[in-house]
Tab-separated table of N, CA, C and O in Angstrom:
chain	number	residue	atom	x	y	z
A	244	UNK	N	120.688	99.833	122.882
A	244	UNK	CA	119.534	99.555	122.028
A	244	UNK	C	118.482	98.827	122.873
A	244	UNK	O	118.774	97.873	123.573
A	245	UNK	N	117.233	99.308	122.792
A	245	UNK	CA	116.170	98.636	123.530
A	245	UNK	C	115.486	97.582	122.659
A	245	UNK	O	115.821	97.413	121.490
A	246	UNK	N	114.518	96.865	123.225
A	246	UNK	CA	113.846	95.778	122.505
A	246	UNK	C	113.120	96.262	121.254
A	246	UNK	O	113.147	95.594	120.224
A	247	UNK	N	112.461	97.426	121.327
A	247	UNK	CA	111.751	97.937	120.153
A	247	UNK	C	112.711	98.313	119.029
A	247	UNK	O	112.420	98.089	117.853
A	248	UNK	N	113.849	98.859	119.382
A	248	UNK	CA	114.866	99.167	118.368
A	248	UNK	C	115.340	97.889	117.684
A	248	UNK	O	115.510	97.857	116.464
A	249	UNK	N	115.540	96.841	118.461
A	249	UNK	CA	115.990	95.566	117.901
A	249	UNK	C	114.937	94.987	116.956
A	249	UNK	O	115.275	94.474	115.883
A	250	UNK	N	113.673	95.081	117.325
A	250	UNK	CA	112.589	94.595	116.465
A	250	UNK	C	112.543	95.411	115.176
A	250	UNK	O	112.425	94.862	114.086
A	251	UNK	N	112.610	96.735	115.296
A	251	UNK	CA	112.594	97.615	114.120
A	251	UNK	C	113.725	97.276	113.157
A	251	UNK	O	113.543	97.334	111.937
A	252	UNK	N	114.885	96.930	113.667
A	252	UNK	CA	116.034	96.611	112.824
A	252	UNK	C	115.816	95.319	112.035
A	252	UNK	O	116.394	95.138	110.979
A	253	UNK	N	114.975	94.426	112.549
A	253	UNK	CA	114.752	93.132	111.895
A	253	UNK	C	113.655	93.176	110.835
A	253	UNK	O	113.560	92.283	110.015
A	254	UNK	N	112.830	94.207	110.847
A	254	UNK	CA	111.708	94.299	109.907
A	254	UNK	C	112.197	94.794	108.556
A	254	UNK	O	112.865	95.816	108.468
A	255	UNK	N	111.859	94.061	107.513
A	255	UNK	CA	112.178	94.468	106.144
A	255	UNK	C	111.011	95.316	105.644
A	255	UNK	O	110.012	94.793	105.145
A	256	UNK	N	111.131	96.616	105.802
A	256	UNK	CA	110.040	97.544	105.483
A	256	UNK	C	109.697	97.538	103.997
A	256	UNK	O	108.516	97.621	103.634
A	257	UNK	N	110.682	97.407	103.138
A	257	UNK	CA	110.418	97.341	101.697
A	257	UNK	C	109.568	96.110	101.387
A	257	UNK	O	108.572	96.193	100.665
A	258	UNK	N	109.919	94.988	101.961
A	258	UNK	CA	109.155	93.758	101.750
A	258	UNK	C	107.721	93.906	102.250
A	258	UNK	O	106.771	93.523	101.569
A	259	UNK	N	107.551	94.454	103.437
A	259	UNK	CA	106.201	94.655	103.995
A	259	UNK	C	105.366	95.557	103.096
A	259	UNK	O	104.207	95.277	102.825
A	260	UNK	N	105.949	96.660	102.640
A	260	UNK	CA	105.207	97.604	101.795
A	260	UNK	C	104.817	96.963	100.467
A	260	UNK	O	103.687	97.149	99.995
A	261	UNK	N	105.728	96.199	99.883
A	261	UNK	CA	105.411	95.542	98.616
A	261	UNK	C	104.339	94.472	98.793
A	261	UNK	O	103.428	94.356	97.983
A	262	UNK	N	104.414	93.697	99.855
A	262	UNK	CA	103.390	92.682	100.118
A	262	UNK	C	102.035	93.321	100.403
A	262	UNK	O	100.991	92.711	100.169
A	263	UNK	N	102.049	94.564	100.897
A	263	UNK	CA	100.802	95.282	101.176
A	263	UNK	C	100.245	95.968	99.932
A	263	UNK	O	99.196	96.591	99.983
A	264	UNK	N	100.976	95.887	98.805
A	264	UNK	CA	100.449	96.419	97.556
A	264	UNK	C	101.172	97.590	96.950
A	264	UNK	O	100.801	98.057	95.879
A	265	UNK	N	102.211	98.096	97.603
A	265	UNK	CA	102.958	99.216	97.026
A	265	UNK	C	103.812	98.744	95.863
A	265	UNK	O	104.361	97.643	95.881
A	266	UNK	N	103.890	99.585	94.858
A	266	UNK	CA	104.778	99.334	93.722
A	266	UNK	C	105.987	100.243	93.911
A	266	UNK	O	105.932	101.417	93.584
A	267	UNK	N	107.059	99.697	94.466
A	267	UNK	CA	108.233	100.496	94.826
A	267	UNK	C	109.321	100.419	93.770
A	267	UNK	O	109.517	99.385	93.135
A	268	UNK	N	110.027	101.541	93.630
A	268	UNK	CA	111.202	101.613	92.761
A	268	UNK	C	112.293	102.345	93.513
A	268	UNK	O	112.029	103.299	94.235
A	269	UNK	N	113.521	101.902	93.319
A	269	UNK	CA	114.672	102.540	93.950
A	269	UNK	C	114.925	103.888	93.288
A	269	UNK	O	114.919	103.995	92.068
A	270	UNK	N	115.084	104.935	94.096
A	270	UNK	CA	115.369	106.277	93.599
A	270	UNK	C	116.473	106.864	94.474
A	270	UNK	O	116.211	107.373	95.564
A	271	UNK	N	117.702	106.755	94.016
A	271	UNK	CA	118.829	107.191	94.846
A	271	UNK	C	118.957	106.275	96.047
A	271	UNK	O	119.028	105.062	95.913
A	272	UNK	N	118.940	106.838	97.235
A	272	UNK	CA	119.036	106.034	98.449
A	272	UNK	C	117.660	105.700	99.036
A	272	UNK	O	117.575	105.071	100.082
A	273	UNK	N	116.598	106.122	98.349
A	273	UNK	CA	115.230	105.882	98.823
A	273	UNK	C	114.519	104.867	97.941
A	273	UNK	O	114.911	104.623	96.810
A	274	UNK	N	113.448	104.334	98.463
A	274	UNK	CA	112.479	103.573	97.687
A	274	UNK	C	111.248	104.444	97.582
A	274	UNK	O	110.790	104.995	98.578
A	275	UNK	N	110.700	104.609	96.380
A	275	UNK	CA	109.509	105.428	96.157
A	275	UNK	C	108.427	104.593	95.515
A	275	UNK	O	108.698	103.721	94.702
A	276	UNK	N	107.180	104.874	95.887
A	276	UNK	CA	106.057	104.158	95.293
A	276	UNK	C	104.732	104.674	95.801
A	276	UNK	O	104.641	105.753	96.391
A	277	UNK	N	103.729	103.867	95.573
A	277	UNK	CA	102.379	104.196	96.022
A	277	UNK	C	102.239	103.843	97.501
A	277	UNK	O	102.904	102.932	97.999
A	278	UNK	N	101.382	104.549	98.188
A	278	UNK	CA	101.198	104.303	99.616
A	278	UNK	C	100.263	103.110	99.828
A	278	UNK	O	99.091	103.160	99.457
A	279	UNK	N	100.762	102.053	100.462
A	279	UNK	CA	99.922	100.892	100.710
A	279	UNK	C	98.968	101.090	101.887
A	279	UNK	O	98.008	100.334	102.037
A	280	UNK	N	99.196	102.100	102.685
A	280	UNK	CA	98.340	102.317	103.856
A	280	UNK	C	96.983	102.862	103.429
A	280	UNK	O	95.943	102.345	103.832
A	281	UNK	N	96.984	103.909	102.597
A	281	UNK	CA	95.702	104.476	102.179
A	281	UNK	C	95.333	104.096	100.744
A	281	UNK	O	94.317	104.540	100.218
A	282	UNK	N	96.170	103.269	100.108
A	282	UNK	CA	95.863	102.810	98.754
A	282	UNK	C	96.032	103.887	97.707
A	282	UNK	O	95.294	103.922	96.732
A	283	UNK	N	97.000	104.747	97.897
A	283	UNK	CA	97.237	105.837	96.956
A	283	UNK	C	97.704	105.350	95.597
A	283	UNK	O	98.137	104.211	95.434
A	284	UNK	N	97.611	106.248	94.606
A	284	UNK	CA	98.046	105.879	93.259
A	284	UNK	C	99.186	106.750	92.738
A	284	UNK	O	99.630	106.588	91.617
A	285	UNK	N	99.692	107.662	93.562
A	285	UNK	CA	100.823	108.502	93.168
A	285	UNK	C	102.100	107.663	93.276
A	285	UNK	O	102.454	107.211	94.366
A	286	UNK	N	102.805	107.452	92.163
A	286	UNK	CA	103.990	106.597	92.196
A	286	UNK	C	105.166	107.160	92.984
A	286	UNK	O	106.160	106.470	93.190
A	287	UNK	N	105.072	108.404	93.445
A	287	UNK	CA	106.110	109.008	94.284
A	287	UNK	C	105.563	109.497	95.615
A	287	UNK	O	106.217	110.253	96.318
A	288	UNK	N	104.359	109.083	95.971
A	288	UNK	CA	103.706	109.593	97.167
A	288	UNK	C	104.107	108.926	98.461
A	288	UNK	O	103.678	109.330	99.537
A	289	UNK	N	104.954	107.910	98.387
A	289	UNK	CA	105.361	107.147	99.564
A	289	UNK	C	106.856	106.887	99.455
A	289	UNK	O	107.351	106.571	98.375
A	290	UNK	N	107.583	107.047	100.549
A	290	UNK	CA	109.030	106.825	100.525
A	290	UNK	C	109.473	105.984	101.709
A	290	UNK	O	108.936	106.118	102.812
A	291	UNK	N	110.446	105.145	101.444
A	291	UNK	CA	111.149	104.405	102.489
A	291	UNK	C	112.601	104.836	102.391
A	291	UNK	O	113.185	104.835	101.310
A	292	UNK	N	113.181	105.219	103.525
A	292	UNK	CA	114.545	105.749	103.531
A	292	UNK	C	115.272	105.330	104.795
A	292	UNK	O	114.741	104.528	105.569
A	293	UNK	N	116.442	105.900	105.026
A	293	UNK	CA	117.315	105.540	106.155
A	293	UNK	C	117.568	104.037	106.174
A	293	UNK	O	117.328	103.358	107.177
A	294	UNK	N	118.029	103.531	105.032
A	294	UNK	CA	118.340	102.103	104.905
A	294	UNK	C	117.139	101.215	105.218
A	294	UNK	O	117.276	100.155	105.823
A	295	UNK	N	115.971	101.665	104.820
A	295	UNK	CA	114.763	100.863	105.005
A	295	UNK	C	114.192	100.904	106.403
A	295	UNK	O	113.395	100.047	106.777
A	296	UNK	N	114.552	101.897	107.183
A	296	UNK	CA	114.107	101.954	108.583
A	296	UNK	C	113.034	103.006	108.863
A	296	UNK	O	112.417	102.989	109.915
A	297	UNK	N	112.804	103.921	107.924
A	297	UNK	CA	111.813	104.986	108.114
A	297	UNK	C	110.966	105.099	106.862
A	297	UNK	O	111.414	104.779	105.773
A	298	UNK	N	109.747	105.607	106.995
A	298	UNK	CA	108.843	105.784	105.859
A	298	UNK	C	108.080	107.087	106.032
A	298	UNK	O	107.939	107.621	107.138
A	299	UNK	N	107.566	107.605	104.909
A	299	UNK	CA	106.730	108.800	104.901
A	299	UNK	C	105.718	108.685	103.772
A	299	UNK	O	106.064	108.280	102.670
A	300	UNK	N	104.475	109.054	104.063
A	300	UNK	CA	103.436	109.181	103.036
A	300	UNK	C	103.266	110.677	102.788
A	300	UNK	O	102.995	111.435	103.711
A	301	UNK	N	103.415	111.081	101.530
A	301	UNK	CA	103.323	112.489	101.177
A	301	UNK	C	101.953	112.882	100.627
A	301	UNK	O	101.669	114.057	100.465
A	302	UNK	N	101.112	111.900	100.298
A	302	UNK	CA	99.863	112.204	99.607
A	302	UNK	C	98.606	111.973	100.435
A	302	UNK	O	97.543	112.447	100.067
A	303	UNK	N	98.699	111.258	101.499
A	303	UNK	CA	97.545	111.021	102.362
A	303	UNK	C	97.830	111.571	103.742
A	303	UNK	O	98.793	112.293	103.955
A	304	UNK	N	97.030	111.203	104.700
A	304	UNK	CA	97.261	111.661	106.062
A	304	UNK	C	97.853	110.540	106.914
A	304	UNK	O	97.638	110.471	108.109
A	305	UNK	N	98.619	109.664	106.272
A	305	UNK	CA	99.198	108.501	106.950
A	305	UNK	C	100.363	108.869	107.864
A	305	UNK	O	100.641	108.172	108.827
A	306	UNK	N	101.055	109.942	107.529
A	306	UNK	CA	102.156	110.393	108.361
A	306	UNK	C	103.476	109.758	107.988
A	306	UNK	O	103.759	109.529	106.819
A	307	UNK	N	104.255	109.445	109.015
A	307	UNK	CA	105.572	108.848	108.814
A	307	UNK	C	105.949	108.107	110.081
A	307	UNK	O	105.282	108.225	111.104
A	308	UNK	N	107.038	107.353	110.014
A	308	UNK	CA	107.468	106.658	111.217
A	308	UNK	C	108.461	105.562	110.932
A	308	UNK	O	109.053	105.487	109.859
A	309	UNK	N	108.606	104.687	111.919
A	309	UNK	CA	109.518	103.561	111.794
A	309	UNK	C	108.755	102.336	111.299
A	309	UNK	O	107.564	102.408	110.984
A	310	UNK	N	109.432	101.211	111.231
A	310	UNK	CA	108.834	99.993	110.685
A	310	UNK	C	107.641	99.518	111.512
A	310	UNK	O	106.604	99.142	110.960
A	311	UNK	N	107.755	99.528	112.829
A	311	UNK	CA	106.625	99.114	113.669
A	311	UNK	C	105.433	100.040	113.495
A	311	UNK	O	104.291	99.598	113.454
A	312	UNK	N	105.694	101.322	113.380
A	312	UNK	CA	104.618	102.293	113.149
A	312	UNK	C	103.912	102.034	111.827
A	312	UNK	O	102.693	102.171	111.727
A	313	UNK	N	104.684	101.629	110.800
A	313	UNK	CA	104.100	101.299	109.511
A	313	UNK	C	103.149	100.116	109.652
A	313	UNK	O	102.014	100.152	109.166
A	314	UNK	N	103.607	99.079	110.309
A	314	UNK	CA	102.766	97.879	110.483
A	314	UNK	C	101.512	98.212	111.292
A	314	UNK	O	100.412	97.759	110.957
A	315	UNK	N	101.645	99.023	112.326
A	315	UNK	CA	100.473	99.411	113.129
A	315	UNK	C	99.463	100.196	112.292
A	315	UNK	O	98.274	99.946	112.363
A	316	UNK	N	99.947	101.142	111.475
A	316	UNK	CA	99.037	101.912	110.611
A	316	UNK	C	98.409	101.016	109.554
A	316	UNK	O	97.220	101.131	109.273
A	317	UNK	N	99.192	100.134	108.983
A	317	UNK	CA	98.705	99.242	107.933
A	317	UNK	C	97.623	98.322	108.481
A	317	UNK	O	96.594	98.104	107.831
A	318	UNK	N	97.807	97.806	109.676
A	318	UNK	CA	96.848	96.874	110.287
A	318	UNK	C	95.748	97.564	111.085
A	318	UNK	O	94.872	96.917	111.609
A	319	UNK	N	95.825	98.885	111.143
A	319	UNK	CA	94.872	99.727	111.863
A	319	UNK	C	94.679	99.238	113.290
A	319	UNK	O	93.711	99.016	113.845
């Protein structure tokens, strides 16, 4: 495991997304909600999965990635 992997493992992506304004709900093994990156309003347009380590925006052009990628996109 490299340093970036270790950092990614420590980031609570659900917490970051909620603090950024997403309204998340647990759906099976995923968290679903609004996209905090582009301020979407689709309650299923954003997902956090793989035990909170990966995310995807389905409604905007935000893309997907790991926790560090989420923070970089969120902070532009």
